[in-house]
Amino acid sequence: MSVGIRHDDLRRRNRAMVISAVRRASQPSRTEIAATTGLSHSTISTISSDLIAEGILAEAKSNEPVSMKRGRPQVALTLEPRAASVVAVVLSLNSLSAAIIDYAGNTVVEETTRLVTEHMSGEALTDECVAMIRRLTESDDAAGGTVLRIAMAVQGITDAASRKLLWSPITRHDDIPFADRLEQEFGVPVTVENDCNMIAEALRWRDPSRYRDDFIAILLSHGIGMGLVIKGELFTGTQSSGAEFGHMIHRPDGALCRCGRRGCIEAYAGNYAIWRNARLGDENAEPLADLSDDDIRSLADAARDHDGPEREAFRKAGEAIGFGLGSMFALFDPAPLAFVGVGATAFDLMEPHVRAAIAKTAGGLHSKAISFDTEPNEVPLKREGAMMRALLHVDQEIFAAGSAPRRADADVA
Amino acid sequence: MSVGIRHDDLRRRNRAMVISAVRRASQPSRTEIAATTGLSHSTISTISSDLIAEGILAEAKSNEPVSMKRGRPQVALTLEPRAASVVAVVLSLNSLSAAIIDYAGNTVVEETTRLVTEHMSGEALTDECVAMIRRLTESDDAAGGTVLRIAMAVQGITDAASRKLLWSPITRHDDIPFADRLEQEFGVPVTVENDCNMIAEALRWRDPSRYRDDFIAILLSHGIGMGLVIKGELFTGTQSSGAEFGHMIHRPDGALCRCGRRGCIEAYAGNYAIWRNARLGDENAEPLADLSDDDIRSLADAARDHDGPEREAFRKAGEAIGFGLGSMFALFDPAPLAFVGVGATAFDLMEPHVRAAIAKTAGGLHSKAISFDTEPNEVPLKREGAMMRALLHVDQEIFAAGSAPRRADADVA
DNA sequence: CAGTATTTTTTCGAGGCTCGAAAAAAAGAG
DNA sequence: CTCTTTTTTTCGAGCCTCGAAAAAATACTG
């Protein structure tokens, strides 16, 4: 049962609200914050002056947009960049990247490397992460606030506690405890989360008007991933990161999936599946290990150019996605969709079939009204999502709790 | 954005916690409540004496279980039955029932009627509900607390705000605004919710050790319904009651479903589908309108007796359910299951096929560990669920807020 | 049977938090 | 230079929860 509310929780929650209001709005004044939170002006005044004294917020002195209004001008509040920093790590098939980000969300340093993840053990992968983070934190550019949190976005299934990678297509090894090792190395809390969930988180911040309480991000790539936001919350499994759209069953005992099972949506709509259908015409052929983005683009060009197996392969992919979405919509009603990744460049070939399939399902009543959007480049989204996760945690768990000031140089102000 | 916490919210929430602790535990003492809520003894003491003064709680004087312990004996707190009452209405195919329930959860009066819902308009159905509730509230037995809330459990899809029945198999009419009409008639808040969601709510109270944070109730009846609890919350759609397991797609463009579409799980596992497969062997035959429970039982007997079309029909049903569950488990991991309704009496015929299908899906790793339970009689569950919904609302929204005492005779104590 | 030990419940003052009202601050308008 | 308007801060009042101590109610002990 959830625990009672103590008196000091109250302050903590209201501090959290103020911080979150500042992060969300561009540069709100105290008055605006009072309006959005519903708290009184006096409370907001007290809390924000505390936060400024602690070096978490700052008054934006710089630009004068010349209010042109009578009365005392509003003072815009901002996040103090030096209040803290976080590290966002993105680990994907054959690629690792990391960045240090300041408290205001600006990237301070970053690095990206190619590595052959398929042939690496869990330990080797962790070592690479440790080494890269260490290079970044020790680089000269990494001045500013102390690192208070590290967030990883990885391809694959993570556990519900965000501590380890349970299974991933990028390596043959299971149960890689990234969080434990990284916490040990760097002495700050670490989370490991599924990359598609991070994509969803990022979309929320990129375009809050479109992606707010309910939406679906689908990653069309070698495999098929999904990040799901329902009722304003990231939807995860009870034990794992969940939302494995790609492994919902499209056709019982159907095409051979990379996961070894049969009939998964991914076995029709993953890059390898589209290539297999177009080039081999054999649903049971062993999935290819890797496939370049160009391979997919040329399949798409061929499909656009003339009728043939390529076009049919994209049709099957669209159909699988559409029926899968229809099944999901039976559970929680239709929601706006974002298709992310290379596959999004070929989405024009799939869209009519996606819609046609949805129309045959319970969600079909509104099939035409469902909004589709595409974003070919998933890499920045993954990083932004991991960054936001880390920053929000600092906001809510560390700074909202108060106590000591965190800024490296709190006495400057 | 969610609103800040004011000072009086604090009291309201903590009052809510105390009430909920009393409703949950059998007869907790103040000390136990302090332990479960984490609040201090003094706070619990203040709040509970307030609640007693307001006639919401009472000290259980009666039975002495002879604590056999040294020290001042604990005083058990109970819900004061006369603090309020609620009405629970259950509307199903050709059947309407309602009951008045006191604040402690005891049924005061009840009534059940058969009616031919299929041929009734929305207005006629509402009229029947109004008439039955009026009979109950005006009956002599209905002494006790004032009715503070009415909760309906209906077969079909309701809207997310729990105000109307959007679509139902029990009538050909759509969009029936039960809540508006009943509120107008009786002057108390009314909710209309999907019956399977109420079944899930009821299971939580019947067996909290088994069904708590994550579980699935599946109603095997003429159609297939589901009530889903994830992370301690009833899972509903964003616009509708959602969780329409029966209309997830099992086989694209497959068997003809009662809903007019093709390949839904229900079109393989609903009573009509099992009967159709067993007796007609034609998946495209128009679904029968009604089918008695005995029809299903005799199909099950035949299937147990010898191999043949009956056994095959149950196999197909089990397979459809299993693949459907597998797809769901890809989204949120496996959870304990309760199979409710007539179909549960034939579940022995389906279980191996359900498990075999799950084993072929992403949830399959733990397929043997997933617990199945059956409960043939869904009717009391629906009523209990509606009752609990109504009572919890009174707890949380009305009594937690405080202000005036609600008891009919608050000065008796 | 009286006194002691033990456990539960209540009482009471202290400390925090938010709120409303009023004051102070900071501009533009005339 | 004064008035008006709007934002922000200050200050006392009113709640709420907490810890400690007191009160209450029972079993144990000799």
PDB file of N, CA and C in Angstrom, chain B residues 1 133 135 158 164 226 389:
ATOM      1  N   MET B   1      -0.360  19.785 -16.862  1.00  0.00           N
ATOM      2  CA  MET B   1       0.569  19.434 -15.773  1.00  0.00           C
ATOM      3  C   MET B   1      -0.180  19.282 -14.455  1.00  0.00           C
ATOM      4  N   ILE B 133     -33.936   0.429  -9.438  1.00  0.00           N
ATOM      5  CA  ILE B 133     -33.262   1.151  -8.348  1.00  0.00           C
ATOM      6  C   ILE B 133     -34.294   1.836  -7.464  1.00  0.00           C
ATOM      7  N   ARG B 135     -37.381   0.912  -6.902  1.00  0.00           N
ATOM      8  CA  ARG B 135     -38.018  -0.104  -6.053  1.00  0.00           C
ATOM      9  C   ARG B 135     -37.151  -0.422  -4.844  1.00  0.00           C
ATOM     10  N   THR B 158     -17.578   0.819 -22.742  1.00  0.00           N
ATOM     11  CA  THR B 158     -18.025   2.087 -22.179  1.00  0.00           C
ATOM     12  C   THR B 158     -16.995   3.154 -22.499  1.00  0.00           C
ATOM     13  N   LYS B 164     -21.147   6.492 -20.385  1.00  0.00           N
ATOM     14  CA  LYS B 164     -22.130   5.861 -21.264  1.00  0.00           C
ATOM     15  C   LYS B 164     -21.632   4.543 -21.842  1.00  0.00           C
ATOM     16  N   MET B 226     -12.128  -9.072 -21.106  1.00  0.00           N
ATOM     17  CA  MET B 226     -10.941  -9.076 -20.261  1.00  0.00           C
ATOM     18  C   MET B 226     -10.940  -7.893 -19.302  1.00  0.00           C
ATOM     19  N   ARG B 389     -16.100  -0.547  -6.487  1.00  0.00           N
ATOM     20  CA  ARG B 389     -15.847   0.721  -7.176  1.00  0.00           C
ATOM     21  C   ARG B 389     -16.616   1.854  -6.518  1.00  0.00           C
TER      22      ARG B 389
END
